[in-house]
Short mmCIF file of C-alpha atoms in Angstrom, two decimals:
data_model
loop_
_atom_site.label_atom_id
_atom_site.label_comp_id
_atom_site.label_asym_id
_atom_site.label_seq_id
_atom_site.Cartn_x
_atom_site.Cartn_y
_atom_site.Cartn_z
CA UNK A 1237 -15.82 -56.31 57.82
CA UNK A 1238 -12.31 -56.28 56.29
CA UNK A 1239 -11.41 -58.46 53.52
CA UNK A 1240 -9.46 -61.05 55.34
CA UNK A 1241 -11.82 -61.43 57.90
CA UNK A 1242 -14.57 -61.67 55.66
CA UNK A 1243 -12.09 -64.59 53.85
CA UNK A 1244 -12.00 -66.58 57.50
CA UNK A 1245 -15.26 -66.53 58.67
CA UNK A 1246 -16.43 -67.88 55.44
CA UNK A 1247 -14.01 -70.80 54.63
CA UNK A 1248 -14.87 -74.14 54.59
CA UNK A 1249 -14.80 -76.01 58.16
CA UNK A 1250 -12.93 -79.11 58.35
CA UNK A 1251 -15.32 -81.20 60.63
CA UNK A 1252 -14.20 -84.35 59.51
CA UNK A 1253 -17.25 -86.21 58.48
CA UNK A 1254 -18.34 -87.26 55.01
CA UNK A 1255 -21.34 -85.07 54.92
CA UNK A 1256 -20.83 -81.71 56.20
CA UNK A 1257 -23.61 -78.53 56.64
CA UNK A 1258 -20.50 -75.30 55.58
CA UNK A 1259 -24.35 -73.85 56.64
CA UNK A 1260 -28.34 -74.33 56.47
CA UNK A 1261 -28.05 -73.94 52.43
CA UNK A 1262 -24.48 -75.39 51.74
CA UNK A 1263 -23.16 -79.08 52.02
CA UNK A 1264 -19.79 -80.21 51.67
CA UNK A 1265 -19.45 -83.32 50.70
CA UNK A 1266 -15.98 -85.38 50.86
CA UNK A 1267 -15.88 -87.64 48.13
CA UNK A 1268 -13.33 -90.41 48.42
CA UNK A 1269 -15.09 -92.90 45.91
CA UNK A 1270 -18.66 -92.34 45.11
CA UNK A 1271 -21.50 -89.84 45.70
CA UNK A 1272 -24.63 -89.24 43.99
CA UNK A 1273 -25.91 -85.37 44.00
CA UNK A 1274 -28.83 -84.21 42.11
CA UNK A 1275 -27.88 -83.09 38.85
CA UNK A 1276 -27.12 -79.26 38.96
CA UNK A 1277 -26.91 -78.89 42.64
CA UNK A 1278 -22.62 -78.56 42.67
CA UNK A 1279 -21.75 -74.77 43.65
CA UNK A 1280 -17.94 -76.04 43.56
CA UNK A 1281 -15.24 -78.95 43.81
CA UNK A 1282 -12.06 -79.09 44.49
CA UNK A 1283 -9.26 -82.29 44.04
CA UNK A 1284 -10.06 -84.96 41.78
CA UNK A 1285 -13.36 -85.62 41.05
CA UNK A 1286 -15.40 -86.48 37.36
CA UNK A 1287 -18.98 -86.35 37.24
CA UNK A 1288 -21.52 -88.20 34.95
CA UNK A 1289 -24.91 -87.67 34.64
CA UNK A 1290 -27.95 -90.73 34.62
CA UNK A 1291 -30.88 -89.35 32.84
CA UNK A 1292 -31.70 -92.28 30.82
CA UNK A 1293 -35.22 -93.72 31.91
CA UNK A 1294 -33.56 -97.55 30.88
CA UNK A 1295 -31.82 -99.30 33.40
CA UNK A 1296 -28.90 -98.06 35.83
CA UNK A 1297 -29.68 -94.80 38.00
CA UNK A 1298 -32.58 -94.07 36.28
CA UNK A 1299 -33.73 -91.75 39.19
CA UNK A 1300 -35.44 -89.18 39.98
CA UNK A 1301 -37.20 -89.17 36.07
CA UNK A 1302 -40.43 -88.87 35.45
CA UNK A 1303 -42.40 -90.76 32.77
CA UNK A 1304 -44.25 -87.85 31.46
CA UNK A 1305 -45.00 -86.08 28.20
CA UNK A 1306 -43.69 -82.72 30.29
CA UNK A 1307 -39.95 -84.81 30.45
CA UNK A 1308 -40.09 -82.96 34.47
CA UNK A 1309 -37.80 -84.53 36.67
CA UNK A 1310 -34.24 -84.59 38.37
CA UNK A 1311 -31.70 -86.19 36.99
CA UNK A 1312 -28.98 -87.54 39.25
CA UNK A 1313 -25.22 -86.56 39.03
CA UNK A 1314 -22.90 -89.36 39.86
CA UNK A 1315 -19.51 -87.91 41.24
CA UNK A 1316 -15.85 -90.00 41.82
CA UNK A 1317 -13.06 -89.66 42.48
CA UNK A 1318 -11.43 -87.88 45.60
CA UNK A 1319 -11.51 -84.09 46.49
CA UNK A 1320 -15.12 -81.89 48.30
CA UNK A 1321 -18.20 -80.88 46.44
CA UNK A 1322 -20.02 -78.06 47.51
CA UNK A 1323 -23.99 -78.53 46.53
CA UNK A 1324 -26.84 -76.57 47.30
CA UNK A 1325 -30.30 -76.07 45.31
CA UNK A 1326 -32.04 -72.49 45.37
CA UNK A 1327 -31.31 -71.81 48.87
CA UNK A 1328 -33.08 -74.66 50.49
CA UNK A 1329 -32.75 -75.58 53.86
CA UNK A 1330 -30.60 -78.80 54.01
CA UNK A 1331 -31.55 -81.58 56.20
CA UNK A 1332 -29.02 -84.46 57.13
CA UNK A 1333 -30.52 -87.83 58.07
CA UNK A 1334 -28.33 -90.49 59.11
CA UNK A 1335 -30.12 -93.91 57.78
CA UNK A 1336 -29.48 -96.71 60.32
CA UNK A 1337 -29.46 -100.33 58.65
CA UNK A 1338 -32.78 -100.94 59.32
CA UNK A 1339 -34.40 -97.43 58.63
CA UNK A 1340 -35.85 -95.84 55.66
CA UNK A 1341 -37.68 -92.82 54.42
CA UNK A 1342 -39.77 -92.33 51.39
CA UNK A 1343 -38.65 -88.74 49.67
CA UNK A 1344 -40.00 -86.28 47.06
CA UNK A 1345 -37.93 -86.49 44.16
CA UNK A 1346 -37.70 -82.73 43.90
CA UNK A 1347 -36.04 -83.08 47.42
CA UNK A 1348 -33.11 -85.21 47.36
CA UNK A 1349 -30.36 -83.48 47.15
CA UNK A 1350 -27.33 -86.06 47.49
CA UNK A 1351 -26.93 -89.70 49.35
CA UNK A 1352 -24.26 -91.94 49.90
CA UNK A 1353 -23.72 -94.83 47.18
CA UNK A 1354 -23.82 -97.73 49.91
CA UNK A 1355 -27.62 -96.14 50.74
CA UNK A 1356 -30.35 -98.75 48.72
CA UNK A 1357 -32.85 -96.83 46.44
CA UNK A 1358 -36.47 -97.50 44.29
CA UNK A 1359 -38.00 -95.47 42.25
CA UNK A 1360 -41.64 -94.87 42.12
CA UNK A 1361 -44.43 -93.10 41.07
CA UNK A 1362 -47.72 -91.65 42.40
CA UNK A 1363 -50.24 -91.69 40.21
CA UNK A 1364 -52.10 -88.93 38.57
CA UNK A 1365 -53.14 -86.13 40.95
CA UNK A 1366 -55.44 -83.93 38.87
CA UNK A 1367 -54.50 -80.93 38.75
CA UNK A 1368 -52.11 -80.35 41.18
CA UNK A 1369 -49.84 -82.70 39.62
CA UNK A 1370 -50.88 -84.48 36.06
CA UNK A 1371 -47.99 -86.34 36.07
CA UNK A 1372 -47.98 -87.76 39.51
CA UNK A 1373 -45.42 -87.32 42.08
CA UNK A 1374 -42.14 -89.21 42.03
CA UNK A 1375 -40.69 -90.41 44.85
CA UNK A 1376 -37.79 -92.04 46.09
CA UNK A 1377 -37.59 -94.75 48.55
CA UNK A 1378 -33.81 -94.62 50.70
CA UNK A 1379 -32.88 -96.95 53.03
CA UNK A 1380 -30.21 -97.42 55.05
CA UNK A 1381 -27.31 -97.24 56.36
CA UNK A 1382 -25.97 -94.17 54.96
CA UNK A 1383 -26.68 -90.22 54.84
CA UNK A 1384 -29.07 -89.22 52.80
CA UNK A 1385 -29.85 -85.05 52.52
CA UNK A 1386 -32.76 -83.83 51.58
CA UNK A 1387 -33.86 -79.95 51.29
CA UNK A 1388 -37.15 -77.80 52.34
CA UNK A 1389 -37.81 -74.51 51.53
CA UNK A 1390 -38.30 -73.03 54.96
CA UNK A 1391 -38.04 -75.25 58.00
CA UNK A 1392 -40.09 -78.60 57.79
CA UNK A 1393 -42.96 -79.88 60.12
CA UNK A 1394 -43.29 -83.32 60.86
CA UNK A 1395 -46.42 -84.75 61.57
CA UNK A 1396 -48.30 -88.26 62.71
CA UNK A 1397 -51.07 -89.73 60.80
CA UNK A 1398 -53.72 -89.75 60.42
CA UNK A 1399 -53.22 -86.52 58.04
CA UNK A 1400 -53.75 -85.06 54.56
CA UNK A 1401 -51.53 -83.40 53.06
CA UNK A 1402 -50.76 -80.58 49.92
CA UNK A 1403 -48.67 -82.51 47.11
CA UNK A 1404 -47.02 -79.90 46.84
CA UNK A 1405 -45.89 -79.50 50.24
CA UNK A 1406 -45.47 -82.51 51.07
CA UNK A 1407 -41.54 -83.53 51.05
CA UNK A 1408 -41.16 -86.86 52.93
CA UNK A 1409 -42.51 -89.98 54.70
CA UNK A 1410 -41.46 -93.18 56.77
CA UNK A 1411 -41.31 -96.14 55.27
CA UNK A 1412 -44.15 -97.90 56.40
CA UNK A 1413 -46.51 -94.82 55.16
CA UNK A 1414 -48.22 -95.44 51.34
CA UNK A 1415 -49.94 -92.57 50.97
CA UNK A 1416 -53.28 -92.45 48.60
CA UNK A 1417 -54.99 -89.50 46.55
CA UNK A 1418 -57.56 -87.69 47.95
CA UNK A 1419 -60.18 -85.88 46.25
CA UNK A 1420 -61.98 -82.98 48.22
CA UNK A 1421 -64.97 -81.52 46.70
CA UNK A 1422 -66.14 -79.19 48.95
CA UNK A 1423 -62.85 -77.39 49.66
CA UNK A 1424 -61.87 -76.82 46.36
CA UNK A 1425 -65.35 -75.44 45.53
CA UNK A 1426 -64.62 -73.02 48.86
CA UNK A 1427 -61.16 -72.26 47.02
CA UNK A 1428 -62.01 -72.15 43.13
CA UNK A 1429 -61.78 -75.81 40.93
CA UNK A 1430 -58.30 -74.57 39.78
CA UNK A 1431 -56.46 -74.81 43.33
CA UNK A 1432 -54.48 -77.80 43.23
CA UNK A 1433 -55.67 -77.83 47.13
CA UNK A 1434 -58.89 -79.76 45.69
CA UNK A 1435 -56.11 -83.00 45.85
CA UNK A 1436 -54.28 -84.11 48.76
CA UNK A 1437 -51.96 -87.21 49.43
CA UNK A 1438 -53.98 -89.41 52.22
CA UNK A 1439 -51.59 -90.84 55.01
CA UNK A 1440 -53.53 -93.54 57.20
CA UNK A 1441 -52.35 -95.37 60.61
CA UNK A 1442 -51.60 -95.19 64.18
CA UNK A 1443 -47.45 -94.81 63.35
CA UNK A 1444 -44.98 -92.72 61.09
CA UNK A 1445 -44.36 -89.27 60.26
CA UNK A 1446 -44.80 -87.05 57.32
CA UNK A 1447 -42.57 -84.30 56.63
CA UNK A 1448 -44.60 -81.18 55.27
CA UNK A 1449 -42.92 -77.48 54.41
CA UNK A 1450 -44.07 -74.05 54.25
CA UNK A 1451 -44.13 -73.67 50.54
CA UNK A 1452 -46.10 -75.49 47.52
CA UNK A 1453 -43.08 -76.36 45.37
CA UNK A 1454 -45.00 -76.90 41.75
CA UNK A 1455 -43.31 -78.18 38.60
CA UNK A 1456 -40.34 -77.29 37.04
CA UNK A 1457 -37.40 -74.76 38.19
CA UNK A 1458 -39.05 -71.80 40.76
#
């Protein structure tokens, strides 16, 4: 490929819309006002933007932070101003979801990757799932209206409950879902005690969805 062709096919598209896939791994966001990204995830910006991170655990955007000895978590970048952001997080797939006013999801913290500041969020926590995860899993509740992208390493399955499901595979569910711990004895003495398989989130009911993907994401950076 020559240079300058190698220069087109690779610029930025101007679609037009707020939240824009440059491709599966890469959003462009245009910020005229306020986004929130997770912390780390900008690539690039252009025009005139300033960004401030939230990591206190106090009040304000205390997202994405979990109450732990460990101090795991992501932090959430707030960005204003006016110009594009580029963000992408160790080349996860990016999924777009377009929140009507009435809809909400339920997301792994570890899988948010940026949302529109009109989009409504809670924090919460999981508790204690042995040892797959001893600090719990932290999720985020979204709702709507607004865009809201989360990421999967591979591409995601989405399945109806009833269903059990790996921690950590397990990236997102509707609203109505509130998933429990699980305990399975027998499979984690098929497996060895160690496998975090032993513990699985529970989703029960006749309606919903639960987002899995094809990789357990564990703690920390991988």
């Amino acid at each position: 490929m020559e240079l300058d062709e190698f220069v087109s096919a690779n610029a930025p598209d101007e679609g037009g819309e707020r939240f824009e896939l440059e491709n599966s791994k890469l959003l462009d966001i245009d910020v005229d006002g306020t986004v929130l990204t997770k912390a780390g995830a900008m690539v690039a910006y252009d025009g005139d933007l300033s960004f401030t991170g939230k990591s206190s655990a106090e009040g304000g955007l205390t997202g994405f932070i979990k109450e732990a000895a460990t101090s795991e978590g992501t932090p959430v970048m707030e960005v204003e101003g006016q110009g594009h952001v580029y963000v992408a997080d160790r080349e996860k797939r990016i999924q777009l979801l377009r929140l009507g006013p009435d809809e909400a999801i339920s997301v792994n913290g570890e899988d948010v990757l940026a949302f529109e500041d009109r989009v409504d969020y809670e924090i919460g926590t999981i508790g204690s799932i042995g040892g797959a995860s001893a600090a719990g899993l932290t999720n985020v509740f979204l709702s709507g209206p607004g865009t809201v992208a989360i990421t999967t390493h591979g591409d995601p399955l989405v399945l109806e409950p009833p269903v059990r499901t790996d921690p950590d595979a397990t990236v997102a569910w509707s609203s109505n879902l509130s998933p429990s711990i699980n305990t399975d004895r027998s499979l984690g003495d098929a497996i060895g005690q160690s496998s975090g398989e032993t513990y699985q989130l529970s989703f029960e009911g006749s309606e919903g969805f639960v987002v899995v993907q094809p990789y357990e994401e564990g703690p920390g950076p991988q």
